């Protein structure tokens, strides 16, 4: 009985709008603390910040506990990936870190706290979910692009390695160089260098640019068409509902009834 | 009576097409004067330009007065943000400026006079309004992008600060550097520098580019879909009006009436 | 009678498919001659090319004469802007050019002969016409962009002129620099230079980039929506024609006739 | 009889899902081998890799033989361009290569084996086919762009050749330089150089950028509209099928029958 009433009262806190805003406030504050640490600040301010950091960690621990206890069905709590993400961030930041190597990872975890913003604000969660949902549909285009990159990188690493080791050293470096070419970042410098040895190598770069630009365009258009269609489908559904589902079929049935009436009378 | 007739005659001037064109002409002329001042011009021409400047200020003062007196309902005048903008520009340019610090602000105000073009030409006003209206819809995407920037900047400012203070000095500088990376401006120089220390830091840049490009794309598609839908909705409305709102429902009612008629007769 | 039969036979030549292909061939050949002249070629080949050039000029003169004589209605000939363009190119290339200054213009005219390709191939003419037709619709967006450029250039030329004369010397140079910033071409170099004097000048660049990118995007979306709508309108028209224009209104009338029939019988 | 049963059993192997996955696995493995060769590897690993290479070649030969023998109709086998591509890759990699010049081509052939991925995975084949199908529709836009490039390159090679031989040496080099300008890669460096001699040459670059950007945009929009329309057409077809093709015309006929019935009764 006691536990149940506790759960109920915690569920109320959880659903409280003021509590939500307070949590968002603490996340924003923790983001500011992270930002402040990147500036040159005197020693005593650093100590204050370290204490603030601990206070934020403690608050997040309490908050996640309230959320968990407030959950009516404990099993569903860890089915929500956002809850897992939140718990992970909180738990990892509890581990005391001494040596410098791990300190960097500790700092990283603190930075990822800002992402809790996304897990708290429903609109951002929705937005990110729709972004993630769009990815697998593009899987084959991404695979095709990877094949293009791999083939061109293999050619580049085979033929241009003697020209510039830093750009064409191995297939991984060559892929990075090709990504650079795709973003048009000083790509002519890369080209002129190889053209001095292979005068026809401009063909390599131009075909690569055409192929990747074309594939990228196709990907973008794929997303646009997909989003549009979903919108259209939803619109059509809403329209049908608004119209009370009355269609040409319904009219046809009404006219059939009329015919029957006339026949019956005859 | 006298004031009212004055208001009426000023209202006529205000609505006069020739007056409109004259005001546009003065704004264009003031823009040319501003442009001319950026060239090396002899002293005596500068004096002429200074006098022209005063004449333009005087004209704008008269014009805004005509507009205000010509307004039938004085209260609505300052409800229009464009009127407030116009009045502000004119009033501030009336303040005499002597010291050099303020002189720069005075010059700025004179440059912003060109924006009066937008407040005068209705088509431009419409265009700007539609641009401003599109912004809040994208609010959450912009917030998400800011979060991405903030997290990456925090990581960059924590790990890369010892490599290059000018690029990763603090979180604000790091965000500017990341914006530079997003525009692909010499981004490989930034990457190669950090890769010399952290060989895996290309992951940092590539994930950042993918995330921001993807979010930006989503934003653009959001605008396109939105604009399209509004257009479609308007078209559908117009079509419905043109068709005299006759729908399948209307037909259904007509058939029902028919049935009633046959029943009545039976 | 004689002239008329001449016109008829020339009209036949004009409409001849083989003649068309031959003209396209000559244009292609003249394009190749222009290209060949940019290479280092021995003296005697140059003489051959000079003779070819004269032959092409002569052929184009004959061709345009055939077209003109073959035209049934002489007045409509010069109403077609492509005919005027063709005639101009031919006439100007007839003027003998001796001094070197004019020689450059003569060369330019020869290069523009390649554009005759567009005036001959109907599909290209259609494409170019549609491109030109799309321009005026975008007039106000272009005007707005020009105003943004002008204001930012005036600010830049006023404040940054002492930092770098080559980039901010006067309003025209500043506008060119801003166009460079808009294409993201080494824009951070420009920004870092001014940030050394005015640390907040990044605001100037970032707002400029946001405004112009946003306006450009709006322009692109404007074209897309416009093209789409035209397509939809045409589709709807075709569909209506295919369906024999039978609408809900027609059905309504039919039902009304039914009612009348029942009434009459009663 | 014997041959036929062989064909049948090979057809079964061919259609076997496990066989498909095994072939994909071998292709992936051959891609890894190609990638591995770009790294600095000890001599004895190279020997192993050389043996693996031969094994892969042998496997591909067997696989293509199975495919060919398994094909019920031998004539259709070489009508499929993917089969021709596969056979070519396998046959060419069988040719023993000794001298170094040909060794490069041998390596290239081995790299192109990765493309067999596309010929095996049906989704990738579909994607590539749709990409190739989209190309000819854009033929005239590409032709127009080539004409723009050619004219500007001819002008550039005529006027700027004395300023920089490396950029404007002949019409081919000038076209490469213009492609560089179109990708905004250090284009201002190219422009500032010619502006030192011809102060108005910025007009040349700006008009070129506007024309090519505009044409490119038109091309992209062309693809979008085309893809959209195809999608719409398919949707409309599906909808019509789902509704059992019941249209306003059907209703009209029903009402006509009603009229007839009433008339008959009268």
XYZ file of N, CA and C in Angstrom, chain B residues 31-32 34-35 38-39 104 107-108 111 114-115 117 123-124 127-128 131 167 176 179-180 183 185-186 220 223-224 227-228 231 235 243 246-248 251 254-255 257-258 261-262 265, chain C residues 140-141 143-144 147 150-151 154-155 157-159 169-172 184 186-188 191-192 195 206 214 217-218 221 224-225 228-229 248-249 251-252 255-256 258-259 262-263 265-266:
264
model
N 20.265 55.735 -51.497
C 21.119 54.545 -51.614
C 22.356 54.867 -52.449
N 22.145 55.617 -53.543
C 23.276 56.002 -54.398
C 24.249 56.892 -53.638
N 24.777 56.888 -50.429
C 25.523 56.015 -49.516
C 26.635 55.283 -50.269
N 26.298 54.774 -51.462
C 27.291 54.077 -52.278
C 28.420 55.008 -52.684
N 31.432 55.664 -50.401
C 32.470 54.643 -50.205
C 33.621 54.806 -51.191
N 33.450 55.700 -52.190
C 34.531 55.948 -53.150
C 35.385 57.113 -52.685
N 29.765 56.405 -36.559
C 29.621 55.105 -37.229
C 28.169 54.635 -37.156
N 26.113 56.563 -39.506
C 26.283 56.052 -40.864
C 25.436 54.800 -41.085
N 25.439 53.912 -40.073
C 24.657 52.673 -40.142
C 23.184 52.993 -40.372
N 22.467 53.865 -43.775
C 22.463 52.693 -44.664
C 21.123 51.953 -44.565
N 17.928 52.321 -46.801
C 17.668 51.561 -48.022
C 16.576 50.522 -47.765
N 16.522 50.024 -46.520
C 15.494 49.034 -46.168
C 14.093 49.630 -46.267
N 12.914 50.813 -48.713
C 12.454 50.271 -49.993
C 11.451 49.143 -49.758
N 5.077 44.496 -52.769
C 5.480 43.135 -53.133
C 6.651 42.658 -52.275
N 7.608 43.575 -52.012
C 8.753 43.206 -51.187
C 8.326 42.960 -49.754
N 6.845 39.589 -49.552
C 7.890 38.566 -49.640
C 8.596 38.401 -48.299
N 8.967 39.531 -47.673
C 9.672 39.479 -46.396
C 8.777 38.900 -45.312
N 8.778 35.242 -45.633
C 10.046 34.679 -45.155
C 10.046 34.604 -43.638
N 41.420 28.012 -33.184
C 40.235 27.338 -33.712
C 39.371 26.730 -32.619
N 32.145 28.568 -34.075
C 32.444 29.274 -35.321
C 33.253 28.358 -36.250
N 30.969 25.889 -37.758
C 30.174 26.472 -38.843
C 31.016 26.508 -40.124
N 32.295 26.842 -39.956
C 33.229 26.821 -41.088
C 33.333 25.423 -41.694
N 30.352 24.662 -43.800
C 30.357 25.282 -45.130
C 31.488 24.718 -45.999
N 34.588 25.049 -45.801
C 35.630 26.022 -46.079
C 36.939 25.589 -45.415
N 37.882 25.072 -46.227
C 39.180 24.589 -45.725
C 39.008 23.669 -44.517
N 15.070 22.101 -45.172
C 14.707 22.561 -46.508
C 13.456 21.825 -46.981
N 10.357 23.085 -45.407
C 9.814 24.309 -46.010
C 9.083 23.956 -47.300
N 9.721 23.162 -48.162
C 9.122 22.821 -49.458
C 7.744 22.198 -49.245
N 5.177 24.776 -47.949
C 4.747 25.723 -48.987
C 3.794 25.014 -49.957
N 4.173 23.794 -50.380
C 3.363 23.014 -51.313
C 1.963 22.793 -50.753
N -0.196 25.775 -50.809
C -0.623 26.020 -52.180
C -1.772 25.088 -52.542
N -5.585 26.024 -53.526
C -6.116 25.569 -54.814
C -7.434 24.826 -54.620
N -16.685 25.501 -58.151
C -17.668 24.443 -58.435
C -18.974 24.669 -57.696
N -20.491 22.076 -54.774
C -21.295 20.883 -55.018
C -20.449 19.634 -54.771
N -20.865 18.805 -53.817
C -20.068 17.625 -53.470
C -20.908 16.359 -53.589
N -20.263 15.247 -53.312
C -20.945 13.951 -53.324
C -22.103 13.966 -52.325
N -25.222 15.372 -53.871
C -25.850 14.373 -54.744
C -26.659 13.389 -53.911
N -29.894 14.781 -52.924
C -30.820 14.825 -54.060
C -31.480 13.455 -54.274
N -30.662 12.396 -54.184
C -31.193 11.039 -54.384
C -32.180 10.701 -53.262
N -34.077 12.783 -51.708
C -35.319 13.489 -52.042
C -36.143 12.689 -53.061
N -35.406 12.148 -54.053
C -36.045 11.308 -55.081
C -36.803 10.156 -54.433
N -39.866 11.239 -52.829
C -40.909 11.523 -53.832
C -41.609 10.234 -54.266
N -40.821 9.189 -54.528
C -41.385 7.917 -54.984
C -42.250 7.308 -53.878
N -45.525 9.164 -53.532
C -46.424 8.809 -54.630
C -47.082 7.453 -54.400
N 11.225 39.848 -57.864
C 11.224 40.500 -56.564
C 12.200 39.846 -55.591
N 12.372 38.505 -55.706
C 13.361 37.838 -54.839
C 14.760 38.342 -55.177
N 15.453 41.253 -56.492
C 15.521 42.630 -55.994
C 15.833 42.635 -54.498
N 15.139 41.773 -53.747
C 15.363 41.682 -52.303
C 16.809 41.285 -52.009
N 19.051 44.196 -52.522
C 18.980 45.129 -51.393
C 19.836 44.618 -50.233
N 23.385 45.155 -51.120
C 23.746 46.577 -51.123
C 23.969 47.084 -49.702
N 23.032 46.723 -48.784
C 23.139 47.183 -47.396
C 24.401 46.619 -46.748
N 27.440 48.271 -48.191
C 27.619 49.632 -47.672
C 28.221 49.588 -46.277
N 27.713 48.672 -45.433
C 28.273 48.523 -44.082
C 29.735 48.090 -44.178
N 31.908 48.352 -46.688
C 32.782 49.376 -47.266
C 33.008 50.532 -46.298
N 32.075 50.759 -45.357
C 32.231 51.837 -44.380
C 33.160 51.444 -43.245
N 33.016 50.200 -42.750
C 33.715 49.812 -41.528
C 35.030 49.088 -41.795
N 37.316 48.113 -50.706
C 37.683 49.436 -51.224
C 36.505 50.350 -51.471
N 35.541 49.926 -52.235
C 34.317 50.698 -52.436
C 33.127 49.745 -52.478
N 31.924 50.279 -52.666
C 30.719 49.453 -52.542
C 30.667 48.347 -53.612
N 31.221 48.605 -54.807
C 31.209 47.598 -55.874
C 32.131 46.430 -55.507
N 30.975 30.724 -50.209
C 31.822 30.077 -49.202
C 33.276 29.952 -49.660
N 36.824 30.727 -49.413
C 37.771 31.338 -48.476
C 37.132 32.462 -47.661
N 35.873 32.277 -47.267
C 35.175 33.348 -46.553
C 35.714 33.527 -45.133
N 36.262 32.441 -44.552
C 36.791 32.586 -43.186
C 38.038 33.466 -43.172
N 36.742 36.824 -42.936
C 36.160 37.070 -41.614
C 37.233 37.226 -40.547
N 38.217 36.305 -40.520
C 39.244 36.367 -39.479
C 39.991 37.708 -39.531
N 37.780 40.219 -37.946
C 37.562 39.903 -36.529
C 38.751 40.341 -35.671
N 27.752 35.917 -40.468
C 26.773 34.861 -40.239
C 25.361 35.315 -40.611
N 18.824 31.786 -47.109
C 17.386 31.664 -46.933
C 16.643 32.233 -48.144
N 17.154 29.883 -51.133
C 16.311 28.712 -50.945
C 14.880 29.016 -51.347
N 14.414 30.191 -50.894
C 13.050 30.609 -51.189
C 12.838 30.713 -52.691
N 12.658 27.166 -54.174
C 11.369 26.572 -53.858
C 10.280 27.227 -54.703
N 10.356 25.560 -58.039
C 9.834 24.194 -57.952
C 8.314 24.220 -57.884
N 7.768 25.009 -56.936
C 6.317 25.067 -56.743
C 5.634 25.517 -58.030
N 5.746 22.755 -60.689
C 4.837 21.691 -60.261
C 3.391 22.071 -60.555
N 3.021 23.308 -60.172
C 1.650 23.755 -60.357
C 1.254 23.751 -61.826
N -19.609 16.231 -61.224
C -20.694 16.060 -60.251
C -21.894 16.924 -60.660
N -21.601 18.085 -61.258
C -22.680 18.979 -61.718
C -23.573 18.257 -62.741
N -24.100 15.091 -63.048
C -24.913 14.099 -62.347
C -26.111 14.775 -61.702
N -25.839 15.901 -61.034
C -26.884 16.647 -60.343
C -28.021 17.002 -61.315
N -30.142 13.953 -62.133
C -31.064 13.610 -61.048
C -32.247 14.571 -61.054
N -31.957 15.858 -61.325
C -33.036 16.847 -61.404
C -34.041 16.474 -62.496
N -34.668 13.492 -63.511
C -35.402 12.350 -62.955
C -36.591 12.831 -62.131
N -36.270 13.795 -61.212
C -37.315 14.352 -60.344
C -38.464 14.905 -61.189
N -40.644 12.192 -62.614
C -41.544 11.598 -61.613
C -42.702 12.535 -61.337
N -42.342 13.851 -61.188
C -43.371 14.876 -60.963
C -44.387 14.861 -62.103
N -45.156 12.610 -64.169
C -45.974 11.393 -64.174
C -47.073 11.461 -63.113
N -46.731 12.070 -61.961
C -47.669 12.104 -60.833
C -48.912 12.947 -61.170
